[in-house]
Short mmCIF file of C-alpha atoms and ligand atoms in Angstrom, two decimals:
data_model
loop_
_atom_site.label_atom_id
_atom_site.label_comp_id
_atom_site.label_asym_id
_atom_site.label_seq_id
_atom_site.Cartn_x
_atom_site.Cartn_y
_atom_site.Cartn_z
CA MET A 15 -9.13 50.93 -46.11
CA THR A 16 -8.43 48.34 -48.76
CA THR A 17 -10.67 46.84 -51.35
CA THR A 18 -10.54 43.36 -52.79
CA PRO A 19 -11.29 42.31 -56.34
CA PHE A 20 -12.82 39.06 -55.10
CA PRO A 21 -16.27 38.63 -53.56
CA PRO A 22 -16.36 37.82 -49.85
CA VAL A 23 -15.95 34.16 -48.98
CA PRO A 24 -19.42 32.79 -48.20
CA ARG A 25 -20.08 31.62 -44.66
CA PRO A 26 -20.25 27.84 -44.50
CA ASP A 27 -23.78 27.94 -43.16
CA ALA A 28 -25.10 30.31 -45.84
CA GLY A 29 -25.92 30.08 -49.53
CA PRO A 30 -24.13 27.57 -51.73
CA ALA A 31 -21.80 26.54 -48.94
CA ARG A 32 -24.73 24.91 -47.12
CA HIS A 33 -24.29 21.85 -49.33
CA ALA A 34 -20.53 21.66 -48.89
CA PRO A 35 -19.21 18.59 -47.01
CA ARG A 36 -19.62 19.19 -43.28
CA ARG A 37 -16.17 18.41 -42.02
CA GLY A 38 -16.51 20.01 -38.61
CA ARG A 39 -18.53 17.31 -36.90
CA PRO A 40 -16.46 14.27 -37.95
CA ARG A 41 -13.31 16.09 -36.83
CA GLY A 42 -14.97 16.84 -33.50
CA VAL A 43 -16.02 13.23 -33.14
CA ARG A 44 -12.50 12.11 -33.93
CA ARG A 45 -11.20 14.45 -31.22
CA LEU A 46 -13.69 13.01 -28.76
CA VAL A 47 -12.68 9.46 -29.66
CA THR A 48 -9.00 10.33 -29.30
CA PHE A 49 -9.69 12.00 -25.96
CA ALA A 50 -11.66 8.97 -24.77
CA LEU A 51 -8.85 6.65 -25.83
CA VAL A 52 -6.23 8.72 -24.00
CA VAL A 53 -8.36 8.92 -20.87
CA GLY A 54 -9.08 5.21 -21.10
CA ALA A 55 -5.41 4.36 -21.46
CA ALA A 56 -4.51 6.61 -18.54
CA ALA A 57 -7.19 5.01 -16.39
CA THR A 58 -5.93 1.55 -17.33
CA LEU A 59 -2.36 2.52 -16.42
CA ALA A 60 -3.54 4.04 -13.15
CA ALA A 61 -5.51 0.90 -12.35
CA ALA A 62 -2.47 -1.26 -13.14
CA ALA A 63 -0.25 0.91 -10.93
CA HIS A 64 -2.85 0.69 -8.19
CA VAL A 65 -2.89 -3.09 -8.36
CA LEU A 66 0.92 -3.19 -8.31
CA ALA A 67 1.07 -0.81 -5.38
CA ARG A 68 -1.49 -2.63 -3.26
CA PRO A 69 -0.16 -5.55 -1.27
CA ASP A 70 -3.50 -7.31 -1.48
CA GLY A 71 -3.62 -6.87 -5.27
CA VAL A 72 -0.82 -9.36 -5.81
CA PRO A 73 -2.03 -12.89 -6.49
CA ALA A 74 -1.41 -15.28 -3.62
CA ALA A 75 -0.16 -17.80 -6.18
CA VAL A 76 3.17 -15.96 -6.44
CA ALA A 77 3.56 -15.76 -2.65
CA ASP A 78 6.89 -16.62 -1.11
CA PRO A 79 6.34 -19.84 0.85
CA HIS A 80 8.65 -18.54 3.61
CA PRO A 81 6.94 -15.44 4.99
CA THR A 82 9.52 -14.88 7.71
CA LEU A 83 12.22 -14.51 5.05
CA ARG A 84 10.21 -12.11 2.92
CA PRO A 85 11.92 -8.82 2.08
CA ALA A 86 10.10 -5.54 2.60
CA THR A 87 8.22 -5.77 -0.72
CA GLY A 88 4.54 -5.12 -0.23
CA LEU A 89 5.03 -2.89 2.78
CA ASP A 90 3.48 0.51 2.93
CA PRO A 91 6.18 2.80 1.40
CA GLU A 92 6.09 5.20 4.35
CA LEU A 93 6.55 2.35 6.84
CA GLU A 94 9.42 1.04 4.72
CA ARG A 95 11.07 4.50 4.66
CA ARG A 96 10.76 4.82 8.44
CA PHE A 97 12.22 1.39 9.03
CA ASP A 98 15.14 2.07 6.68
CA ALA A 99 15.92 5.27 8.61
CA ALA A 100 15.67 3.47 11.95
CA ARG A 101 17.87 0.63 10.75
CA ALA A 102 20.54 3.09 9.63
CA ALA A 103 20.45 4.80 13.04
CA ALA A 104 20.63 1.47 14.86
CA ASP A 105 23.57 0.51 12.69
CA ALA A 106 25.29 3.79 13.65
CA ASP A 107 24.73 2.77 17.29
CA GLY A 108 26.32 -0.59 16.58
CA VAL A 109 23.01 -2.44 16.94
CA GLU A 110 21.81 -4.94 14.38
CA LEU A 111 18.20 -4.36 13.37
CA THR A 112 16.60 -6.61 10.79
CA LEU A 113 13.16 -7.20 9.34
CA THR A 114 12.03 -10.71 10.19
CA SER A 115 8.51 -10.42 8.75
CA GLY A 116 6.73 -7.65 6.90
CA TRP A 117 3.93 -7.94 4.40
CA ARG A 118 2.01 -11.22 4.26
CA THR A 119 -0.65 -12.39 1.86
CA ALA A 120 -4.07 -13.24 3.27
CA ALA A 121 -3.32 -16.91 2.57
CA GLU A 122 -0.07 -16.72 4.53
CA GLN A 123 -1.84 -15.03 7.42
CA GLN A 124 -4.49 -17.75 7.43
CA GLU A 125 -1.71 -20.34 7.58
CA LEU A 126 -0.38 -18.59 10.68
CA VAL A 127 -3.87 -18.60 12.21
CA ASP A 128 -4.22 -22.32 11.54
CA ALA A 129 -0.74 -23.01 12.93
CA ALA A 130 -1.51 -20.99 16.08
CA LEU A 131 -4.78 -22.86 16.64
CA GLU A 132 -2.87 -26.12 16.40
CA ARG A 133 -0.01 -24.91 18.57
CA TYR A 134 -2.02 -23.33 21.36
CA GLY A 135 -4.89 -25.79 21.31
CA SER A 136 -7.53 -23.15 22.02
CA ALA A 137 -8.90 -20.34 19.88
CA GLU A 138 -8.82 -18.03 22.89
CA GLU A 139 -5.06 -18.41 23.31
CA ALA A 140 -4.30 -18.47 19.57
CA HIS A 141 -6.20 -15.21 19.10
CA ARG A 142 -3.85 -13.48 21.52
CA TRP A 143 -0.97 -14.07 19.11
CA VAL A 144 -2.31 -13.82 15.60
CA LEU A 145 -4.97 -11.80 13.84
CA PRO A 146 -7.27 -13.01 11.08
CA PRO A 147 -6.36 -11.92 7.51
CA GLU A 148 -9.20 -9.37 7.55
CA THR A 149 -7.71 -7.32 10.38
CA SER A 150 -4.01 -8.22 10.25
CA GLU A 151 -1.82 -5.14 9.90
CA HIS A 152 0.75 -7.39 8.19
CA VAL A 153 -1.68 -8.26 5.39
CA ALA A 154 -2.37 -4.54 4.97
CA GLY A 155 1.40 -3.90 4.69
CA LEU A 156 1.24 -1.73 7.82
CA ALA A 157 3.25 -3.81 10.30
CA ILE A 158 6.76 -5.19 10.64
CA ASP A 159 8.32 -7.76 12.92
CA VAL A 160 11.95 -7.01 13.73
CA GLY A 161 14.89 -8.78 15.25
CA PRO A 162 17.13 -9.82 16.81
CA THR A 163 16.02 -9.17 20.40
CA ASP A 164 18.64 -6.44 20.95
CA GLY A 165 17.45 -4.75 17.75
CA ALA A 166 13.81 -4.93 18.85
CA LEU A 167 14.71 -3.45 22.24
CA TRP A 168 16.65 -0.66 20.52
CA LEU A 169 13.66 0.09 18.30
CA GLU A 170 11.28 0.16 21.26
CA GLN A 171 13.54 2.75 22.89
CA HIS A 172 14.20 4.88 19.80
CA GLY A 173 11.36 4.03 17.41
CA ALA A 174 9.09 6.99 18.19
CA ALA A 175 11.70 9.36 16.72
CA PHE A 176 11.14 7.54 13.43
CA GLY A 177 7.38 7.18 13.85
CA LEU A 178 7.62 3.48 14.74
CA CYS A 179 5.84 2.02 17.76
CA ARG A 180 5.67 -1.37 19.39
CA THR A 181 1.92 -1.99 19.51
CA TYR A 182 1.48 -5.28 21.42
CA ALA A 183 2.55 -5.83 25.01
CA ASN A 184 3.01 -9.54 24.33
CA GLU A 185 5.04 -9.06 21.12
CA LEU A 186 8.48 -7.57 21.61
CA TRP A 187 9.09 -7.64 17.87
CA HIS A 188 5.95 -6.14 16.31
CA PHE A 189 6.03 -2.48 15.20
CA GLU A 190 3.69 -0.19 13.29
CA ALA A 191 3.90 3.39 12.01
CA ALA A 192 1.50 4.38 14.77
CA VAL A 193 2.66 7.95 15.33
CA GLU A 194 4.21 10.84 13.43
CA PRO A 195 8.03 10.83 13.68
CA GLY A 196 9.02 12.51 16.92
CA GLY A 197 5.62 11.92 18.51
CA THR A 198 4.60 9.82 21.48
CA CYS A 199 3.58 6.23 20.87
CA PRO A 200 0.04 5.27 21.91
CA PRO A 201 -0.52 2.72 24.69
CA MET A 202 0.04 -0.86 23.55
CA HIS A 203 -2.67 -3.43 23.08
CA GLU A 204 -2.39 -6.19 25.64
CA ASP A 205 -2.43 -8.74 22.83
CA ALA A 206 -4.06 -9.42 19.45
CA SER A 207 -7.38 -10.62 20.84
CA HIS A 208 -9.02 -7.21 20.31
CA GLY A 209 -8.83 -7.82 16.56
CA TRP A 210 -11.14 -10.84 16.65
CA GLY A 211 -14.81 -9.91 16.20
ZN1 LIG Y 306 3.81 -8.77 13.77
#
């Protein structure tokens, strides 16, 4: 046991120390403020990343005016990965497989709806070929149109191995990630008319 020549240090909440500056609370407040700032910054970054990642978060004003020439940007990353794998396999088979249309903005999809109405002359027929922006899998980044015809036929035959399925009986070129790779593709829709309320 040791002894000390000095008196014990008074507890901050007892005796004379009661009137000492209370530094604990401001420091705690500062910590809270710092924590809030860090959390706030992280949330802002996460929100920004979310906007960048979401196809529908990109302003239509920067849209490519030629949707059929659009690269895969805006596609669901998993769909893009599956298509890249399928394209490589098609290439190994000596078959050209290209993306002719992928993600579209809502405005671009509406243009296609308007063009189809004009082309087919009746809403009933136009609705067989194009979906409204609200239900279009292209606007959601979840559909691709492929070409040329030989490539589309190759993908219909081999796509399920990559998790890619042709989903419309009247559209040779339209594929979605409708099954897990190696699974069995679901029956096709007859046409797009089911997607109109
Ligand atoms: Zn399509």
